[in-house]
Coordinates of C-alpha atoms and ligand atoms in Angstrom, one line a residue:
X147 CA 44.2 -171.0 53.8
X148 CA 44.9 -169.1 50.7
X149 CA 42.3 -166.4 51.3
X150 CA 44.1 -164.8 54.3
X151 CA 47.1 -163.4 52.4
X152 CA 44.7 -162.2 49.7
X153 CA 42.6 -160.3 52.2
X154 CA 45.7 -158.7 53.8
X155 CA 46.9 -157.7 50.4
X156 CA 43.6 -156.2 49.6
X157 CA 43.6 -154.3 52.8
X158 CA 47.1 -153.0 52.1
X159 CA 46.1 -151.8 48.6
X160 CA 43.0 -150.2 50.1
X161 CA 45.0 -148.4 52.7
X162 CA 47.6 -147.3 50.1
X163 CA 45.0 -145.9 47.9
X164 CA 43.3 -144.0 50.8
X165 CA 46.7 -142.6 51.8
X166 CA 47.5 -141.6 48.2
X167 CA 44.2 -139.9 47.8
X168 CA 44.8 -138.1 51.0
X169 CA 48.3 -137.1 50.1
X170 CA 47.2 -135.8 46.7
X171 CA 44.6 -133.7 48.4
X172 CA 46.9 -132.4 51.1
X173 CA 47.6 -128.7 50.9
X174 CA 51.0 -127.7 49.5
X175 CA 52.6 -126.4 52.7
X176 CA 53.3 -129.5 54.7
X177 CA 54.2 -127.4 57.7
X178 CA 50.8 -125.6 57.7
X179 CA 49.4 -125.1 61.2
X180 CA 46.4 -127.1 62.5
X181 CA 43.7 -124.6 61.8
X182 CA 44.9 -124.1 58.2
X183 CA 45.1 -127.9 57.6
X184 CA 41.5 -128.2 59.0
X185 CA 40.2 -125.4 56.9
X186 CA 41.6 -127.1 53.8
X187 CA 40.3 -130.5 54.7
X188 CA 36.9 -129.2 55.6
X189 CA 36.6 -127.3 52.4
X190 CA 37.2 -130.6 50.6
X191 CA 34.5 -132.3 52.7
X192 CA 32.1 -129.5 52.0
X193 CA 32.7 -129.7 48.2
X194 CA 29.6 -130.2 46.2
X195 CA 27.4 -128.4 48.7
X196 CA 26.5 -124.7 48.2
X197 CA 29.5 -122.4 47.8
X198 CA 30.3 -120.0 50.6
X199 CA 29.4 -116.4 49.7
X200 CA 32.2 -113.8 49.8
X201 CA 32.2 -110.0 49.6
X202 CA 35.3 -107.8 49.3
X203 CA 35.9 -105.3 52.2
X204 CA 32.5 -106.5 53.6
X205 CA 33.2 -105.6 57.2
X206 CA 35.1 -102.3 56.5
X207 CA 32.5 -100.2 54.7
X208 CA 29.3 -100.1 52.8
X209 CA 26.4 -98.1 51.6
X210 CA 23.5 -96.7 53.6
X211 CA 19.9 -96.6 52.4
X212 CA 20.3 -92.8 51.7
X213 CA 23.3 -93.7 49.5
X214 CA 25.9 -92.2 51.9
X215 CA 28.8 -94.5 53.0
X216 CA 29.3 -96.1 56.4
X217 CA 32.9 -96.8 57.4
X218 CA 34.1 -99.1 60.1
X219 CA 30.9 -99.5 62.1
X220 CA 31.4 -102.2 64.6
X221 CA 30.2 -105.7 63.5
X222 CA 28.4 -104.3 60.5
X223 CA 28.3 -105.4 56.8
X224 CA 25.8 -104.6 54.1
X225 CA 25.0 -108.3 53.8
X226 CA 24.3 -108.5 57.5
X227 CA 22.0 -105.5 57.4
X228 CA 20.0 -107.3 54.8
X229 CA 20.1 -110.9 56.0
X230 CA 21.1 -110.8 59.6
X231 CA 24.4 -112.5 58.8
X232 CA 27.8 -111.5 57.6
X233 CA 29.1 -113.1 54.4
X234 CA 30.9 -116.4 54.9
X235 CA 34.1 -115.1 53.2
X236 CA 35.6 -111.7 53.8
X237 CA 37.9 -110.4 51.0
X238 CA 40.7 -108.0 51.8
X239 CA 43.5 -106.3 49.9
X240 CA 47.1 -105.4 51.0
X241 CA 47.7 -102.9 48.2
X242 CA 50.0 -100.1 49.5
X243 CA 51.2 -102.0 52.6
X244 CA 54.5 -102.1 50.6
X245 CA 54.7 -98.3 50.8
X246 CA 54.3 -98.3 54.6
X247 CA 50.9 -96.6 54.2
X248 CA 48.5 -96.7 57.1
X249 CA 45.6 -97.4 54.8
X250 CA 45.3 -99.8 51.8
X251 CA 44.6 -98.5 48.3
X252 CA 40.8 -98.3 49.1
X253 CA 41.4 -96.4 52.3
X254 CA 40.9 -99.4 54.7
X255 CA 43.3 -98.8 57.7
X256 CA 45.6 -101.9 58.0
X257 CA 45.1 -101.8 61.8
X258 CA 41.3 -102.1 61.3
X259 CA 41.8 -104.8 58.7
X260 CA 43.9 -106.8 61.1
X261 CA 41.2 -106.6 63.9
X262 CA 38.3 -107.4 61.5
X263 CA 40.1 -110.4 60.0
X264 CA 40.6 -111.8 63.5
X265 CA 37.0 -111.2 64.5
X266 CA 35.7 -112.8 61.3
X267 CA 37.9 -115.9 61.9
X268 CA 36.7 -116.1 65.5
X269 CA 33.1 -116.1 64.3
X270 CA 33.9 -119.1 62.0
X271 CA 34.3 -117.1 58.8
X272 CA 37.0 -117.4 56.1
X273 CA 39.4 -114.6 55.1
X274 CA 41.0 -114.2 51.6
X275 CA 43.6 -111.6 50.8
X276 CA 44.7 -110.2 47.4
X277 CA 47.6 -107.7 46.8
X278 CA 47.3 -104.8 44.3
X279 CA 50.9 -104.0 44.8
X280 CA 52.7 -100.9 43.4
X281 CA 55.3 -101.5 40.7
X282 CA 58.6 -102.6 42.4
X283 CA 60.7 -101.2 39.6
X284 CA 59.4 -97.7 40.3
X285 CA 57.5 -97.6 43.6
X286 CA 55.5 -94.5 42.8
X287 CA 53.8 -96.3 40.0
X288 CA 50.6 -98.1 40.9
X289 CA 49.6 -101.7 40.3
X290 CA 48.1 -100.5 37.0
X291 CA 51.2 -98.7 35.7
X292 CA 52.5 -101.7 33.8
X293 CA 55.7 -101.6 32.0
X294 CA 57.4 -104.4 30.1
X295 CA 59.9 -106.5 32.0
X296 CA 59.0 -105.6 35.6
X297 CA 59.2 -109.3 36.6
X298 CA 62.4 -109.8 34.6
X299 CA 63.9 -106.9 36.6
X300 CA 62.7 -108.4 39.9
X301 CA 64.3 -111.7 38.9
X302 CA 67.6 -110.2 37.5
X303 CA 68.3 -106.8 39.0
X304 CA 69.7 -107.0 42.5
X305 CA 68.3 -103.6 43.5
X306 CA 64.8 -104.4 42.3
X307 CA 64.9 -107.9 43.9
X308 CA 66.0 -106.4 47.2
X309 CA 63.1 -103.9 47.1
X310 CA 60.6 -106.6 46.1
X311 CA 61.8 -108.8 49.0
X312 CA 61.5 -105.9 51.3
X313 CA 57.9 -105.5 50.2
X314 CA 57.4 -109.2 50.9
X315 CA 58.8 -108.6 54.4
X316 CA 56.1 -106.0 55.0
X317 CA 53.4 -108.4 53.7
X318 CA 54.8 -111.1 56.0
X319 CA 54.8 -108.8 59.0
X320 CA 51.1 -108.1 58.5
X321 CA 50.3 -111.8 57.9
X322 CA 52.2 -112.7 61.1
X323 CA 50.0 -110.2 63.0
X324 CA 46.9 -112.3 62.4
X325 CA 46.8 -114.4 65.4
X326 CA 44.1 -116.5 67.1
X327 CA 44.0 -114.8 70.6
X328 CA 43.2 -118.1 72.3
X329 CA 45.9 -120.4 70.8
X330 CA 48.4 -117.9 69.5
X331 CA 48.4 -119.7 66.1
X332 CA 48.3 -117.7 62.9
X333 CA 44.9 -117.4 61.3
X334 CA 44.4 -119.3 58.0
X335 CA 44.3 -117.0 55.0
X336 CA 43.4 -117.8 51.4
X337 CA 46.2 -115.8 49.7
X338 CA 45.7 -114.6 46.1
X339 CA 48.6 -112.6 44.7
X340 CA 49.1 -111.8 41.0
X341 CA 45.5 -112.3 40.0
X342 CA 43.9 -111.6 36.6
X343 CA 47.2 -112.2 34.9
X344 CA 45.5 -113.4 31.7
X345 CA 44.6 -109.7 31.3
X346 CA 47.2 -106.9 30.7
X347 CA 46.1 -104.2 33.2
X348 CA 48.5 -105.1 36.1
X349 CA 52.3 -105.1 35.9
X350 CA 52.3 -108.9 36.1
X351 CA 49.8 -109.3 33.2
X352 CA 50.4 -111.7 30.3
X353 CA 51.4 -108.9 27.9
X354 CA 54.3 -107.7 30.1
X355 CA 56.2 -110.9 30.9
X356 CA 56.7 -114.4 29.7
X357 CA 54.9 -117.4 31.2
X358 CA 58.3 -118.6 32.6
X359 CA 58.9 -115.2 34.3
X360 CA 55.4 -115.1 35.8
X361 CA 55.8 -118.6 37.2
X362 CA 59.2 -117.8 38.6
X363 CA 57.8 -114.7 40.4
X364 CA 55.2 -116.9 41.9
X365 CA 57.7 -119.6 43.0
X366 CA 60.0 -117.0 44.5
X367 CA 57.1 -115.4 46.4
X368 CA 55.8 -118.7 47.8
X369 CA 59.3 -119.8 48.9
X370 CA 60.0 -116.4 50.5
X371 CA 56.8 -116.3 52.5
X372 CA 56.5 -120.0 53.4
X373 CA 60.1 -120.8 54.0
X374 CA 62.0 -117.6 54.9
X375 CA 59.2 -116.2 56.9
X376 CA 57.9 -119.6 58.0
X377 CA 54.3 -118.6 57.4
X378 CA 52.2 -121.6 58.1
X379 CA 48.8 -120.2 57.6
X380 CA 48.5 -119.6 53.8
X381 CA 46.4 -121.5 51.2
X382 CA 47.6 -120.2 47.8
X383 CA 45.1 -119.4 45.0
X384 CA 46.0 -119.1 41.3
X385 CA 43.3 -116.9 39.9
X386 CA 43.2 -115.9 36.2
X387 CA 40.8 -113.4 34.6
X388 CA 38.7 -114.6 31.6
X389 CA 40.2 -117.7 29.9
X390 CA 39.2 -119.4 26.6
X391 CA 40.3 -123.0 27.1
X392 CA 41.9 -125.3 29.6
X393 CA 45.2 -124.8 28.0
X394 CA 44.9 -121.0 28.3
X395 CA 44.1 -121.4 32.0
X396 CA 47.1 -123.6 32.6
X397 CA 49.5 -121.5 30.5
X398 CA 51.0 -119.7 33.5
X399 CA 50.1 -122.1 36.2
X400 CA 53.1 -122.1 38.6
X401 CA 52.9 -125.7 39.8
X402 CA 50.8 -128.2 41.7
X403 CA 53.4 -128.2 44.5
X404 CA 52.6 -124.5 45.4
X405 CA 48.9 -124.0 44.5
X406 CA 46.0 -125.0 46.8
X407 CA 43.0 -123.5 45.0
X408 CA 42.3 -122.8 41.3
X409 CA 40.0 -119.8 40.6
X410 CA 39.2 -117.1 38.2
X411 CA 37.8 -113.6 38.2
X412 CA 35.0 -112.6 35.8
X413 CA 32.8 -109.6 35.7
X414 CA 29.3 -109.2 34.1
X415 CA 29.4 -106.1 31.9
X416 CA 26.7 -104.7 29.6
X417 CA 23.7 -106.3 31.3
X418 CA 21.0 -107.1 30.2
X419 CA 22.2 -107.4 26.6
X420 CA 25.1 -109.6 27.6
X421 CA 23.2 -111.8 30.0
X422 CA 23.2 -115.0 28.0
X423 CA 26.8 -114.6 26.9
X424 CA 28.0 -113.9 30.4
X425 CA 26.1 -117.0 31.9
X426 CA 27.2 -119.2 29.0
X427 CA 30.9 -118.2 29.0
X428 CA 31.1 -118.3 32.8
X429 CA 29.5 -121.8 32.9
X430 CA 32.1 -123.0 30.4
X431 CA 34.9 -121.6 32.5
X432 CA 33.4 -123.3 35.7
X433 CA 33.2 -126.6 33.7
X434 CA 36.9 -126.3 32.5
X435 CA 38.0 -125.3 36.0
X436 CA 36.2 -128.3 37.5
X437 CA 37.9 -130.7 35.1
X438 CA 41.3 -129.2 35.7
X439 CA 40.8 -129.2 39.5
X440 CA 39.8 -132.8 39.4
X441 CA 43.0 -133.8 37.5
X442 CA 45.2 -131.6 39.7
X443 CA 43.4 -132.4 42.9
X444 CA 42.7 -128.7 43.8
X445 CA 39.8 -126.8 45.3
X446 CA 38.0 -124.2 43.1
X447 CA 36.5 -120.8 43.5
X448 CA 35.1 -117.8 41.6
X449 CA 37.5 -115.4 43.2
X450 CA 35.9 -112.2 42.0
X451 CA 32.7 -111.5 40.1
X452 CA 29.7 -109.2 40.0
X453 CA 27.7 -106.7 38.0
X454 CA 28.6 -103.2 38.9
X455 CA 25.7 -101.4 40.6
X456 CA 23.8 -104.7 40.4
X457 CA 21.6 -103.1 37.8
X458 CA 19.4 -106.2 37.4
X459 CA 17.2 -106.7 40.5
X460 CA 17.1 -110.4 39.9
X461 CA 20.8 -110.8 39.2
X462 CA 21.3 -113.2 42.1
X463 CA 18.8 -115.9 41.2
X464 CA 18.8 -115.3 37.4
X465 CA 22.5 -114.9 36.7
X466 CA 24.7 -116.0 39.6
X467 CA 22.7 -119.0 40.8
X468 CA 22.6 -120.8 37.5
X469 CA 26.3 -120.4 37.2
X470 CA 27.2 -121.7 40.7
X471 CA 24.5 -124.3 41.3
X472 CA 25.6 -127.9 41.0
X473 CA 29.2 -126.8 40.9
X474 CA 32.0 -127.9 43.2
X475 CA 33.1 -124.3 43.9
X476 CA 34.2 -123.7 47.5
X477 CA 33.3 -120.0 47.3
X478 CA 32.2 -117.2 45.1
X479 CA 33.1 -113.6 46.0
X480 CA 31.7 -110.4 44.7
X481 CA 33.7 -107.2 44.7
X482 CA 33.4 -104.2 47.0
X483 CA 30.6 -101.8 47.9
X484 CA 32.8 -98.8 47.3
X485 CA 30.3 -96.1 46.8
X486 CA 26.8 -95.4 45.3
X487 CA 28.3 -95.5 41.8
X488 CA 30.6 -98.6 42.3
X489 CA 29.2 -101.6 44.2
X490 CA 28.7 -105.3 43.6
X491 CA 26.7 -106.5 46.7
X492 CA 23.2 -105.4 47.7
X493 CA 22.7 -102.9 50.5
X494 CA 19.6 -102.0 52.5
X495 CA 17.0 -100.5 50.2
X496 CA 18.7 -101.6 47.0
X497 CA 16.4 -103.1 44.3
X498 CA 18.2 -106.5 44.4
X499 CA 18.2 -106.9 48.2
X500 CA 15.1 -109.2 48.3
X501 CA 16.4 -111.3 45.4
X502 CA 19.7 -111.7 47.3
X503 CA 17.7 -112.9 50.3
X504 CA 15.9 -115.4 48.1
X505 CA 19.2 -116.8 46.8
X506 CA 20.3 -117.3 50.4
X507 CA 17.0 -118.7 51.8
X508 CA 16.8 -121.2 48.9
X509 CA 20.3 -122.5 49.8
X510 CA 22.1 -121.1 46.7
X511 CA 25.0 -119.8 48.8
X512 CA 26.0 -120.1 52.5
X513 CA 26.5 -117.0 54.7
X514 CA 28.0 -116.9 58.2
X515 CA 25.4 -118.9 60.2
X516 CA 25.6 -122.0 57.9
X517 CA 29.3 -121.7 57.7
X518 CA 29.6 -121.7 61.5
X519 CA 27.9 -125.1 61.5
X520 CA 30.6 -126.4 59.2
X521 CA 33.2 -125.7 62.0
X522 CA 35.8 -125.1 59.3
X523 CA 38.8 -124.9 61.7
X524 CA 38.0 -128.0 63.8
X525 CA 38.8 -131.6 63.3
X526 CA 35.6 -133.6 63.0
Ligands
BMA258 C1 38.9 -102.2 41.4 C2 38.0 -101.0 41.8 C3 39.0 -100.0 42.3 C4 39.8 -100.5 43.5 C5 40.5 -101.8 43.0 C6 41.3 -102.5 44.1 O1 38.1 -103.2 40.8 O2 37.1 -101.4 42.8 O3 38.2 -98.9 42.8 O4 40.8 -99.6 43.9 O5 39.6 -102.7 42.5 O6 40.5 -102.9 45.2

């Protein structure tokens, strides 16, 4: 019977390749808690279906039909007012938590942010957090007050390093406060520090540090939060601004061992003149990202996008949909509805509201109800 050993060898090889596939797709923090592991696995399973739709600060504030602002109305979001459902992904920012401020840089109280993140998770939604941190060399300077060598100083100057680590302690304290009330486990967070670094506007931008320094800052940060603080609820996103090639995207990539998702931010400016260029360039970036993510076994997302004031009523189906349809993006997030002069999502009465609904009803993106059906935090 020569066939039997062959069959068992075949089964062994099959099992090994299944395991290998699985290991390569495992998230980077091996000690991640159950909900975080499930979120990661379920995002993989969902890959190729419509991306989840995200909105920054969606649950904290928005714009009324008379163009005044609403702030912290219970269980409200502009997207819900239009569609009956919250966005699937809620974006948040920790900027100014490092200063012990009660509110973040866009006036969202951290106490409310904590409550809203828990509520969004309990409804089955996903939370992602960025950090527009002040400059740790000189804390009165904002995230946009760049100066050369900030990262070099964090890495080499003991005083600056101690201050920076102190800031990470404050970030960790907030992240540790995000608990599932029924299990006591920490709530999964897609964490996105040091974003848009291919640009020069933040102190961690490409013009103010070497690639090596940028990567070192990332590696220090991941180690500090995952290991020293034992945070087991973070999926880490590397998110550039515009990039012009796969090599450009990877230039400052801090390592497959610490990154779970690959993303990028890109804004549509100068519509309608720039429509074709924006769609073309963004499609190129999505294609490059998809190839890179396939090689590196990572999930993908458009981590920030939008057209300020959504000045094109059909922006959702004519511009965004062609970019994201047939992609393997896990989510696409538009920036905040700050005020009547600065917003990226529709609000009730806005000229693009119906078109947004069309994008949703035709299955272009998923909002909360469809996301709940995915049961992202459960094993299934
Ligand atoms: C920018 C603008 C600013 C805001 C910052 C951080 O794009 O929306 O008003 O302070 O993001 O959220």
